[in-house]
Each structure stands twice: as C-alpha cells, then as structure tokens.
Coordinates of C-alpha atoms in Angstrom, one line a residue:
Chain A
A1 CA -10.9 0.3 -8.3
Q2 CA -11.5 0.6 -4.6
K3 CA -14.9 -0.7 -3.2
I4 CA -16.6 -0.8 0.2
T5 CA -19.1 -3.4 1.2
Q6 CA -21.5 -3.4 4.0
T7 CA -23.8 -6.4 3.9
Q8 CA -26.1 -5.5 6.7
P9 CA -28.7 -3.0 5.5
G10 CA -30.2 -2.9 9.0
M11 CA -29.4 -4.1 12.4
F12 CA -31.2 -4.2 15.7
V13 CA -29.4 -4.3 19.2
Q14 CA -30.9 -4.2 22.6
E15 CA -29.7 -1.4 24.8
K16 CA -26.5 -2.1 26.8
E17 CA -25.6 -4.9 24.5
A18 CA -22.6 -5.0 22.1
V19 CA -23.1 -4.9 18.3
T20 CA -20.7 -5.6 15.3
L21 CA -21.2 -3.9 11.9
D22 CA -19.5 -5.6 9.0
C23 CA -17.4 -3.8 6.5
T24 CA -15.3 -5.3 3.8
Y25 CA -13.1 -3.5 1.2
D26 CA -11.2 -4.2 -2.0
T27 CA -8.1 -2.3 -2.9
S28 CA -4.8 -2.9 -4.7
D29 CA -3.1 -0.3 -2.6
Q30 CA -0.6 -1.2 0.1
S31 CA -1.2 1.9 2.1
Y32 CA -4.7 3.0 2.9
G33 CA -6.9 4.4 5.6
L34 CA -10.4 3.2 6.8
F35 CA -12.9 5.3 8.5
W36 CA -16.3 4.8 10.2
Y37 CA -18.7 7.6 10.2
K38 CA -22.1 8.0 12.0
Q39 CA -25.0 9.8 10.6
P40 CA -28.1 10.4 12.8
S41 CA -31.4 11.2 11.4
S42 CA -30.6 14.9 11.6
G43 CA -28.0 14.6 8.9
E44 CA -24.7 15.4 10.3
M45 CA -21.9 13.0 9.4
I46 CA -19.8 12.2 12.6
F47 CA -16.3 10.8 12.3
L48 CA -16.1 7.9 14.8
I49 CA -12.8 5.9 14.2
Y50 CA -9.7 5.6 12.0
Q51 CA -7.6 2.5 11.1
G52 CA -4.4 2.8 9.0
S53 CA -3.5 -0.3 6.8
Y54 CA 0.0 -0.5 8.7
D55 CA -1.4 -0.1 12.2
E56 CA -0.7 -3.2 14.1
Q57 CA -3.1 -2.4 16.9
N58 CA -6.9 -2.3 16.4
A59 CA -8.1 1.2 16.8
T60 CA -10.3 2.0 19.7
E61 CA -12.2 5.3 20.7
G62 CA -14.2 5.0 23.8
R63 CA -17.1 2.6 23.2
Y64 CA -16.0 2.2 19.4
S65 CA -13.3 -0.3 18.4
L66 CA -12.3 -1.6 15.1
N67 CA -11.8 -5.3 14.5
F68 CA -9.2 -5.0 11.6
Q69 CA -8.4 -8.2 9.7
K70 CA -6.0 -7.2 6.9
A71 CA -5.6 -10.4 5.2
R72 CA -9.6 -10.8 5.0
K73 CA -9.8 -7.1 4.0
S74 CA -12.5 -6.5 6.7
A75 CA -12.7 -3.6 9.2
N76 CA -15.7 -4.3 11.4
L77 CA -17.0 -1.7 13.9
V78 CA -17.9 -2.8 17.4
I79 CA -20.0 -0.7 19.5
S80 CA -20.0 -1.8 23.1
A81 CA -22.9 -1.1 25.6
S82 CA -25.2 0.3 23.1
Q83 CA -27.2 3.5 24.0
L84 CA -30.5 4.8 22.4
G85 CA -28.4 7.6 20.9
D86 CA -26.5 5.2 18.9
S87 CA -29.5 4.7 16.6
A88 CA -28.3 6.0 13.2
M89 CA -26.8 5.2 9.8
Y90 CA -23.2 4.0 10.0
F91 CA -20.9 4.4 7.0
C92 CA -17.6 2.6 6.4
A93 CA -15.3 4.5 4.3
M94 CA -11.9 4.3 2.6
R95 CA -9.7 7.3 1.7
E96 CA -7.7 7.3 -1.6
A97 CA -5.0 9.7 -1.7
L98 CA -3.4 10.4 -5.1
D99 CA -0.5 12.5 -6.0
R100 CA -0.3 14.2 -9.3
G101 CA 2.8 16.3 -9.5
K102 CA 2.7 19.1 -7.0
T103 CA -1.0 18.6 -6.1
S104 CA -2.4 16.0 -4.0
Y105 CA -6.1 14.6 -4.6
D106 CA -8.2 13.1 -1.9
K107 CA -11.3 10.9 -2.5
V108 CA -13.2 9.1 0.1
I109 CA -15.2 6.2 -1.0
F110 CA -18.2 5.2 1.2
G111 CA -20.1 1.8 1.7
P112 CA -23.7 1.7 1.2
G113 CA -24.3 1.9 5.0
T114 CA -26.0 0.0 7.9
S115 CA -28.9 1.4 9.7
L116 CA -28.8 0.6 13.5
S117 CA -31.5 0.7 15.7
V118 CA -31.2 0.4 19.4
I119 CA -34.1 -1.1 21.2
P120 CA -34.9 0.0 24.9
Chain B
D1 CA -21.3 21.3 17.2
T2 CA -19.4 20.7 14.0
E3 CA -16.4 22.7 13.0
V4 CA -17.6 23.1 9.6
T5 CA -20.5 25.4 9.1
Q6 CA -23.2 25.1 6.4
T7 CA -25.8 27.7 5.7
P8 CA -28.7 27.6 5.1
K9 CA -29.9 24.4 6.9
H10 CA -32.8 24.2 4.7
L11 CA -33.6 25.5 1.3
V12 CA -36.7 25.4 -1.0
M13 CA -36.4 26.7 -4.3
G14 CA -38.1 26.7 -7.6
M15 CA -36.6 25.4 -11.0
T16 CA -36.0 28.9 -12.3
N17 CA -34.3 30.2 -9.1
K18 CA -30.7 31.0 -8.5
K19 CA -29.4 30.3 -5.0
S20 CA -26.1 29.6 -3.2
L21 CA -25.0 27.2 -0.6
K22 CA -22.2 28.2 1.8
C23 CA -19.5 26.4 3.6
E24 CA -17.0 27.6 6.1
Q25 CA -14.2 26.0 8.1
H26 CA -11.3 27.5 10.3
M27 CA -9.4 24.5 11.0
G28 CA -6.5 25.3 8.5
H29 CA -7.8 22.5 6.2
R30 CA -6.6 23.0 2.4
A31 CA -9.0 20.4 0.9
M32 CA -12.7 21.0 0.7
Y33 CA -15.4 18.9 -0.7
W34 CA -18.9 18.9 -1.8
Y35 CA -21.3 15.9 -1.5
K36 CA -24.7 15.1 -2.6
Q37 CA -26.6 12.7 -0.6
K38 CA -30.0 11.0 -1.2
A39 CA -32.1 9.4 1.5
K40 CA -30.8 6.0 2.7
K41 CA -27.7 6.3 0.4
P42 CA -24.1 7.1 1.0
P43 CA -22.8 10.5 0.0
E44 CA -21.8 11.0 -3.5
L45 CA -18.7 13.2 -4.3
M46 CA -19.4 16.3 -6.4
F47 CA -16.3 18.4 -6.3
V48 CA -12.9 18.5 -4.7
Y49 CA -11.0 21.7 -4.1
S50 CA -7.2 21.5 -3.2
Y51 CA -5.4 24.7 -2.1
E52 CA -8.5 26.8 -3.5
K53 CA -8.2 25.1 -6.9
L54 CA -10.8 22.7 -8.3
S55 CA -9.1 19.4 -8.6
I56 CA -12.0 16.9 -9.0
N57 CA -15.3 17.4 -10.7
E58 CA -17.2 14.2 -10.7
S59 CA -19.1 14.8 -14.0
V60 CA -21.6 17.1 -12.2
P61 CA -24.0 19.0 -14.5
S62 CA -23.2 22.7 -15.0
R63 CA -26.3 23.7 -13.2
F64 CA -24.0 23.2 -10.1
S65 CA -21.2 25.8 -10.0
P66 CA -18.6 25.6 -7.1
E67 CA -16.5 28.4 -6.0
C68 CA -13.7 28.5 -3.4
P69 CA -13.1 32.4 -2.7
N70 CA -10.4 31.6 -0.1
S71 CA -9.0 28.7 2.0
S72 CA -11.9 29.0 4.5
L73 CA -14.9 29.4 2.3
L74 CA -16.5 27.1 -0.3
N75 CA -19.8 28.0 -2.1
L76 CA -22.1 26.0 -4.4
H77 CA -24.2 28.0 -6.8
L78 CA -27.2 26.6 -8.0
H79 CA -29.2 27.5 -11.1
A80 CA -32.1 25.9 -13.1
L81 CA -32.1 22.8 -10.9
Q82 CA -34.4 19.9 -11.5
P83 CA -36.6 18.0 -8.9
E84 CA -34.1 15.0 -8.8
D85 CA -31.6 17.6 -7.4
S86 CA -33.5 17.6 -4.2
A87 CA -31.1 16.0 -1.5
L88 CA -28.9 16.7 1.3
Y89 CA -25.8 18.5 0.3
L90 CA -22.8 18.0 2.5
C91 CA -19.6 20.0 2.8
A92 CA -16.4 18.6 4.2
S93 CA -12.9 19.7 4.7
S94 CA -9.6 17.8 5.6
L95 CA -5.9 18.1 5.9
Q96 CA -4.2 17.6 2.7
G97 CA -2.6 14.4 1.9
G98 CA -2.1 11.2 3.9
H99 CA -4.5 8.2 4.5
N100 CA -4.9 9.1 8.2
Q101 CA -6.7 12.4 7.9
P102 CA -10.5 12.1 8.4
Q103 CA -12.9 14.4 6.5
H104 CA -14.8 16.7 8.8
F105 CA -18.4 17.2 7.7
G106 CA -20.9 20.1 8.1
D107 CA -24.5 19.7 9.1
G108 CA -25.5 19.7 5.7
T109 CA -28.2 21.8 3.7
R110 CA -31.5 20.1 2.9
L111 CA -32.5 21.1 -0.5
S112 CA -36.0 20.7 -2.0
I113 CA -36.7 21.7 -5.6
L114 CA -40.3 22.5 -6.4

C-alpha cells in the first residue's frame, strides 16, 4: 500500500529565509504523481506544485520548488524567501490512479502534514 | 477564489436534523470527491464519483449519503449525525485519469453537531 510520511509536525522559519519541508513516500508503482498542498487556517486546500515520477527535472512554481530524489523516495518542498502569508499546514500527497475496465478510479493519499510558522 | 464552490461555509445542526452540503464546479472535471478533515489532521477520503457514478465509498456510515445529480454538482446529505462527525468537509474535483492531474478543492464546510 502507498504511504506518505512527513516527519516534521511543526517548523519555524524567519521571514525572507528559505525552508525545506520533508516528505518521503512508499509505493511499488513505477508511475505516480506527487503533490504539495497548502492549507491556511481558513481551511481551503491550495494546490502548490506537482512532480511526476518520470520527470527528470525538479518541478518549480515561483517561490516553490520540489527536491525530488527518486531513489530515496523523497519529494521535499523548498520555499524560498518566506513570507508571513506562508504560515499554514503543508501536506504532501500522492495520487493513485487505478483502472478497472472502462472506469478509472482516483485516490489521493495525504501525509500527516507539517505546520509552518513564519516569524517576522 | 477557488474554482470549486461549497455551500454553506458553516453549518450547525442537531443530531436529529437533516441537512445537505453542496459542491459545484464548472471546470469540466468528471471526478468529484468528498473528504472529512479533523483539526490538525490530513483529509480523509469519504466518496469518489467518476462520471456521475459512485466509484469509491470508504466505508462511510449510512448517515452520510452522497448524490451526484450531474457532472457539475455534488451533494452530501446528512441525517442523524453524531458529535464526532463535527469536522471540515471538503469537496474536490479533478480531470479523470493520469497521475499528473491535481485535485482542486473548495473552501470547505465547517460542520458542528450539537
């Protein structure tokens, strides 16, 4: 079964500094996708960045980049130049796509999350 | 602003009430999902709809009844809920198939059971 591990329950970072949030995963699939989501205290779940298992380049989206090390099964999120608005819960997730005949099924497995606090 | 709209944003109900949560998306997504999320925990999958048909029910109690009237709408009917059902309920949608399609979430409904 697939599993996502985030070993940092809480993290603090100084404003304008960079921070790395850890994520490791376990899967026997050769093809898979990894996502990071941000959830502020208001509750909405915001998609940040995606990394495919066959992508040779690490994904980047603005201040977010993903340090993908396939052999180690890790997909760490790097946030550069932290801002106060980055304070939130961050979830690493993996999408499992299953095909059963004519129907496709999709499940997303979430890690336990990391609470990031940016200090002014 | 999210592209998945959930109503209401907040709901307080008694254990004998019947209410419904609504979710709407106009992105042409054919997969829609209901999640339950307790504080400081990750979302837990409840139901998956694929092309308006229920494809996954994660052993959810029958007091939660999902409905997908069309490809843009997803409802969650609530009846005789328990205090432990108080949580944030998130709706999501995605393009069908493929590992590279993120799920897009609504802002959620905060449900409190008295």
